[in-house]
Short mmCIF file of C-alpha atoms and ligand atoms in Angstrom, two decimals:
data_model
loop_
_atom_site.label_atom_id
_atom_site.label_comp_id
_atom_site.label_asym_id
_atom_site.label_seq_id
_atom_site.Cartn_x
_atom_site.Cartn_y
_atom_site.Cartn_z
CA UNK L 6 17.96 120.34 -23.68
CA UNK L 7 14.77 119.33 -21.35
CA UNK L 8 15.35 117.86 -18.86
CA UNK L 9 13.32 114.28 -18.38
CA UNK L 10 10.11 113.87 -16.41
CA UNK L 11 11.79 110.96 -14.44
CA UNK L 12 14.33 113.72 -13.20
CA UNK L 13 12.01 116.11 -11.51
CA UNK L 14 11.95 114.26 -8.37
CA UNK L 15 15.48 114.16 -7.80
CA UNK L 16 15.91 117.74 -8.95
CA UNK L 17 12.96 118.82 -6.72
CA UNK L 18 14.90 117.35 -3.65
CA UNK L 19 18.24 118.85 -4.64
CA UNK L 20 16.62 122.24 -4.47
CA UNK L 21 14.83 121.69 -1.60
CA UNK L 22 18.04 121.00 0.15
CA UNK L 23 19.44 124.23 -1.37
CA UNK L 24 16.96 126.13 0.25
CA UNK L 25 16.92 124.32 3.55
CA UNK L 26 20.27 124.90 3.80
CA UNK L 27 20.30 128.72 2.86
CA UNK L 28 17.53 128.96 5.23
CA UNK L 29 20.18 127.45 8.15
CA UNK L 30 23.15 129.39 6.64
CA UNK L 31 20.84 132.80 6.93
CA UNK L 32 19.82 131.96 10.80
CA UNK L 33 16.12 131.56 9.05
CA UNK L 34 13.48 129.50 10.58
CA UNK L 35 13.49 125.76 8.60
CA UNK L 36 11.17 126.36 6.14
CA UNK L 37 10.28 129.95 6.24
CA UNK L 38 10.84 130.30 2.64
CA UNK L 39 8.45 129.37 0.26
CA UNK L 40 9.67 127.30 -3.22
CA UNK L 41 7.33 128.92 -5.99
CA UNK L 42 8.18 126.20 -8.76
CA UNK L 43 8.25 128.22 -12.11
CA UNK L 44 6.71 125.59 -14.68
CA UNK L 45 6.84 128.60 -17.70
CA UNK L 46 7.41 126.44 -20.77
CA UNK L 47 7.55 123.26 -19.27
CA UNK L 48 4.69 120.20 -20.11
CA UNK L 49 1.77 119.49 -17.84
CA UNK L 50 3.66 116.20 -17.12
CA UNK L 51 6.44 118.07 -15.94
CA UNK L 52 4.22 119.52 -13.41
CA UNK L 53 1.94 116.58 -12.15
CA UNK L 54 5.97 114.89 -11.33
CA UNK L 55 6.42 117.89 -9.00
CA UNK L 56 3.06 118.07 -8.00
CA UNK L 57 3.40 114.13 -6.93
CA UNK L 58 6.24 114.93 -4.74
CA UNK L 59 4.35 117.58 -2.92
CA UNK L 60 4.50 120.57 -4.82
CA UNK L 61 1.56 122.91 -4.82
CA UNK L 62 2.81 126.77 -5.92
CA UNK L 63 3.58 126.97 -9.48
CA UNK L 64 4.57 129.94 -10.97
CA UNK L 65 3.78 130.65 -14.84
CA UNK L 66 4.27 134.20 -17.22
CA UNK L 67 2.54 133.03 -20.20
CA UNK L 68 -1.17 132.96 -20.04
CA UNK L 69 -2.48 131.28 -22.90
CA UNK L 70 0.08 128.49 -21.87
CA UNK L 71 -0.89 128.77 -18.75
CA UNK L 72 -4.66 128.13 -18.92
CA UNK L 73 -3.93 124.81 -20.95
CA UNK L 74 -2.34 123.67 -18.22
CA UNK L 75 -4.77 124.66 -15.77
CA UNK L 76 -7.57 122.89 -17.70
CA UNK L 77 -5.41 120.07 -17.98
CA UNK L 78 -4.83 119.62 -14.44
CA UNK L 79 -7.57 121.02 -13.26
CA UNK L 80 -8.59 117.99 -10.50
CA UNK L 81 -5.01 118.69 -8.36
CA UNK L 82 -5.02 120.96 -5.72
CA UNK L 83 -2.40 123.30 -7.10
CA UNK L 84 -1.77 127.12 -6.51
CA UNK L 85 -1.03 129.17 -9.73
CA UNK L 86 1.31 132.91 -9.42
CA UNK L 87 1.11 134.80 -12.43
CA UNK L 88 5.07 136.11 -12.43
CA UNK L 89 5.14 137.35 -16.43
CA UNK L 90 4.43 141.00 -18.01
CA UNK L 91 1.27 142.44 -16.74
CA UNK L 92 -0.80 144.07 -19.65
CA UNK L 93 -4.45 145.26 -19.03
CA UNK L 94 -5.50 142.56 -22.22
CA UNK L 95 -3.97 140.16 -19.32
CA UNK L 96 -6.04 141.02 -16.63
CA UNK L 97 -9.51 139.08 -17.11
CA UNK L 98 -7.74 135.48 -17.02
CA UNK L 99 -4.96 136.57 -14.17
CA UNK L 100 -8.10 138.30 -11.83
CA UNK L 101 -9.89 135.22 -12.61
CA UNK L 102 -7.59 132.03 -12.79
CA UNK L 103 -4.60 132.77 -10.58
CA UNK L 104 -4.02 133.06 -6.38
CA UNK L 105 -0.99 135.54 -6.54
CA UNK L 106 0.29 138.11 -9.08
CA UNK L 107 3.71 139.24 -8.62
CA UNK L 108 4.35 141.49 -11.39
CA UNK L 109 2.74 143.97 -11.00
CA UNK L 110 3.51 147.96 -11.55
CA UNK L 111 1.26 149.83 -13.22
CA UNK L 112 -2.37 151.39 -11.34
CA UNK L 113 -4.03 151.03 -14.69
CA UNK L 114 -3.61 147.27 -14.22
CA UNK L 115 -3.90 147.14 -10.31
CA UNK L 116 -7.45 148.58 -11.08
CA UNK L 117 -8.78 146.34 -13.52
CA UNK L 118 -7.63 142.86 -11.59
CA UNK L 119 -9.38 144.42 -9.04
CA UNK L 120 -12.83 145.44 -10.63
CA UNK L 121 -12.30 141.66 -12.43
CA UNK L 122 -11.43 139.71 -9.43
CA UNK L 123 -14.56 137.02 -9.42
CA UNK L 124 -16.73 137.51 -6.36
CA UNK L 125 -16.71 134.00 -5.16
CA UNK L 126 -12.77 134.10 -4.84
CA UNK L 127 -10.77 135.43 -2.04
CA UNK L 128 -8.80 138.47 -3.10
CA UNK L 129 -5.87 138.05 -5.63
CA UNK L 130 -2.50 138.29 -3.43
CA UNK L 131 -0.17 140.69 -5.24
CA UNK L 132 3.41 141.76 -5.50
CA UNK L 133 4.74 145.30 -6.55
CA UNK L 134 7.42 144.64 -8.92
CA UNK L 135 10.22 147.09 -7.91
CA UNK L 136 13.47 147.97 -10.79
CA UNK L 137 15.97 148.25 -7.31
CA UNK L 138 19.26 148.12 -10.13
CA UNK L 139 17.46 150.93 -12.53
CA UNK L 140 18.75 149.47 -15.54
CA UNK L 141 18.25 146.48 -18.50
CA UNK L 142 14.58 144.97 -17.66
CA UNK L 143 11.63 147.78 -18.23
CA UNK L 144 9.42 146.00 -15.95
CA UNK L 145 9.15 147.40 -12.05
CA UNK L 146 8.42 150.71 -10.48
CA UNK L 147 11.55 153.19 -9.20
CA UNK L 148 12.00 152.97 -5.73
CA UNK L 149 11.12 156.67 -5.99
CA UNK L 150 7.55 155.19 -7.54
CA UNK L 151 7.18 152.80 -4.74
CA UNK L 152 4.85 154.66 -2.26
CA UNK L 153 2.39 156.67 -4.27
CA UNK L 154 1.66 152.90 -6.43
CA UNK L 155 1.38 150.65 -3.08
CA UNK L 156 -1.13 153.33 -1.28
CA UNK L 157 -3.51 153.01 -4.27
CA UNK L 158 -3.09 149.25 -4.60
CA UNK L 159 -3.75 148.90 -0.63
CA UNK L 160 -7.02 150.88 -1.28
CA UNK L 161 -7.99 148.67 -4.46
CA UNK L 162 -11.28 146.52 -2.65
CA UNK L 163 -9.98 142.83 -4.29
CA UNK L 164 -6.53 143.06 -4.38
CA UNK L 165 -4.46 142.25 -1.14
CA UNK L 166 -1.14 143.60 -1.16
CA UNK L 167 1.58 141.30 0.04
CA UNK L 168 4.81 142.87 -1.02
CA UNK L 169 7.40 143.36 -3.12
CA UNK L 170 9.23 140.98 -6.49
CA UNK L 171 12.23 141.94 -8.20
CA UNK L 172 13.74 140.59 -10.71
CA UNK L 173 17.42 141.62 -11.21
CA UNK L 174 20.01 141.56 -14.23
CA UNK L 175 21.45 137.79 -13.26
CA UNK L 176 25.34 137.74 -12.07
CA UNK L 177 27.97 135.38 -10.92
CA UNK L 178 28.89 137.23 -8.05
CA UNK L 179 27.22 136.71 -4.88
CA UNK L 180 28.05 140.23 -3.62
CA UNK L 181 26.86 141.41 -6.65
CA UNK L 182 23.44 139.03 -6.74
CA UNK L 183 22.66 140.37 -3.03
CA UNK L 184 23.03 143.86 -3.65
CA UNK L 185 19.56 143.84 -5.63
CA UNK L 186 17.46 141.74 -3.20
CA UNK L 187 18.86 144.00 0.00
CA UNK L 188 17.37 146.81 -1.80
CA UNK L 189 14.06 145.40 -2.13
CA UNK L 190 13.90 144.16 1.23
CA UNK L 191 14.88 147.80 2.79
CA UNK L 192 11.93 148.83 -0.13
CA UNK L 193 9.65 146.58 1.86
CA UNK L 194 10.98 147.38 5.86
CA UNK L 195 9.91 151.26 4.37
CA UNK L 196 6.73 150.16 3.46
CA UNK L 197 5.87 148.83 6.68
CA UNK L 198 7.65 151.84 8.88
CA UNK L 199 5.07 153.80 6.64
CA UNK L 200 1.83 151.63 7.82
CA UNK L 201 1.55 148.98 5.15
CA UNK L 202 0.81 144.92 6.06
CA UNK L 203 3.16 143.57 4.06
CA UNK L 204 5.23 140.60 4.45
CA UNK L 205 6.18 139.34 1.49
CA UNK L 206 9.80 139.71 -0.42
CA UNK L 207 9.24 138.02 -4.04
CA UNK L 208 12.98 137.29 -5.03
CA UNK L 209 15.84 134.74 -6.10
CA UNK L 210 15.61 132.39 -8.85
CA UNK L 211 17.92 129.32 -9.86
CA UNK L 212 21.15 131.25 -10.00
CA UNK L 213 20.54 133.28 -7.27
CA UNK L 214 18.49 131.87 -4.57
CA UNK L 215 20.96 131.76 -1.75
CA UNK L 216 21.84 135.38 -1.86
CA UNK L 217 17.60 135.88 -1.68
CA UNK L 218 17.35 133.58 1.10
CA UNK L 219 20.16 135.66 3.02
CA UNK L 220 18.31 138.99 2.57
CA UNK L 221 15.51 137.90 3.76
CA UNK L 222 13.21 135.93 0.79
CA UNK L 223 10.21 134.57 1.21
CA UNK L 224 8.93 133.23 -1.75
CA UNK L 225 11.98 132.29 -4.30
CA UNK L 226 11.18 131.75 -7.91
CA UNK L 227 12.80 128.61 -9.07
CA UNK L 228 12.23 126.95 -12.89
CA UNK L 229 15.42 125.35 -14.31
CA UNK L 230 17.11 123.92 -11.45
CA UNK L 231 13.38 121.85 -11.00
CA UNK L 232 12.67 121.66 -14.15
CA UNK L 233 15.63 121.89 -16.44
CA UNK L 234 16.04 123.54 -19.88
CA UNK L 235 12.81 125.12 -21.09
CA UNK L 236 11.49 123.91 -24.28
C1 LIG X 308 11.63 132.33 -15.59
C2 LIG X 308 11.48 133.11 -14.33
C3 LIG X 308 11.98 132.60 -13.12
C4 LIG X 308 12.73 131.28 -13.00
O1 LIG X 308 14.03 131.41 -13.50
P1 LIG X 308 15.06 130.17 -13.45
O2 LIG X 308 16.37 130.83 -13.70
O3 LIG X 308 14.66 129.23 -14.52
O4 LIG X 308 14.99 129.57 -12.09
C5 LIG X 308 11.77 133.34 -11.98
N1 LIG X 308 11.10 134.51 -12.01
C6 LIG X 308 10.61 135.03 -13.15
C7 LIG X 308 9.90 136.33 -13.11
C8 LIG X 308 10.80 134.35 -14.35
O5 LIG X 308 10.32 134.89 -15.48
#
């Protein structure tokens, strides 16, 4: 069941305050933590509400879907992360359309975002997607992968590499739900003890952005607690 359009504002607050008050609860700095709002299957209307309470990051996996909406709100100021499976047939509209790609783990695709990326726009900000739990989703590099994939991203001329997304098997328990995301952030503090300028930790969704926020998020991934339901 969607939720309605009138709702989003309220719902936009409530999560706000969720992640202020992780922020607080973590000894983070008020607003550290960016809100990506994850509009995937959700109207264009649903999207201009946020965007009228001050939204700007949205956060889509489905391109096709995702260019309507573009086109459709194509006079707001909005900035679009491609979070969804990462095929090369993908790569002409993400390299061309979107500000941040978060999904990514394969060289084959790094390569070709990069030789698309349009001249006139500033390099596409990506995430390495990293499998920290090694098991159900067949997206992410090992841990073991990690290195060898970032060096030849870092060299790739229009791709700027930010960091690190993961996206674990969801769980109830908050020990549980943080064991994941402290992974990926000692995945990232690695990365930079090896050289790399990389700030970024891409984690924590609905369910699950507290535990993110207390291992050290940056950008958390939030659709149905904004949104509601998908349709
Ligand atoms: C759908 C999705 C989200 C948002 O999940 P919610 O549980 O609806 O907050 C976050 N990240 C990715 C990669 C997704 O596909």
């Amino acid at each position: 069941m969607a939720s309605n359009v009138e709702d989003i504002p309220e719902r936009l607050a409530a999560v706000r305050a969720r992640l202020a008050d992780a922020e607080r609860a973590a000894g983070r700095e008020p607003g550290e933590v960016a809100l990506l709002a994850v509009s995937k299957r959700q109207p264009s209307a649903a999207i201009r509400a946020a965007a009228e309470c001050g939204q700007r990051r949205f956060g889509e996996s489905y391109l096709q879907e995702a260019v309507e909406k573009m086109e459709a709100l194509a006079a707001l100021d909005l900035e679009w992360h491609f979070i969804g499976p990462l095929q090369s047939n993908k790569t002409r509209d993400v390299a061309a359309r979107f500000a941040w790609a978060h999904s990514l783990d394969r060289l084959k695709v790094a390569r070709r975002l990069s030789e698309q990326r349009p001249d006139d726009l500033p390099p596409l900000q990506v995430c390495i997607q990293v499998n920290v739990s090694g098991e159900a989703s067949k997206s992410g590099v090992t841990p073991g992968e990690l290195p060898g994939l970032a060096e030849a991203v870092a060299a790739l001329p229009r791709l700027r590499l930010r960091g690190l997304m993961t996206l674990p098997a969801p769980s109830d328990d908050p020990r549980m739900q943080r064991a994941p995301f402290r992974a990926l952030a000692m995945a990232l503090s690695d990365l930079r003890v090896e050289g790399f300028d990389v700030d970024t930790l891409s984690m924590g969704m609905s369910g699950d952005l507290e535990a993110a926020v207390a291992e050290g998020a940056t950008i958390v991934r939030v659709g149905t607690d904004i949104f509601g339901a998908r349709g």
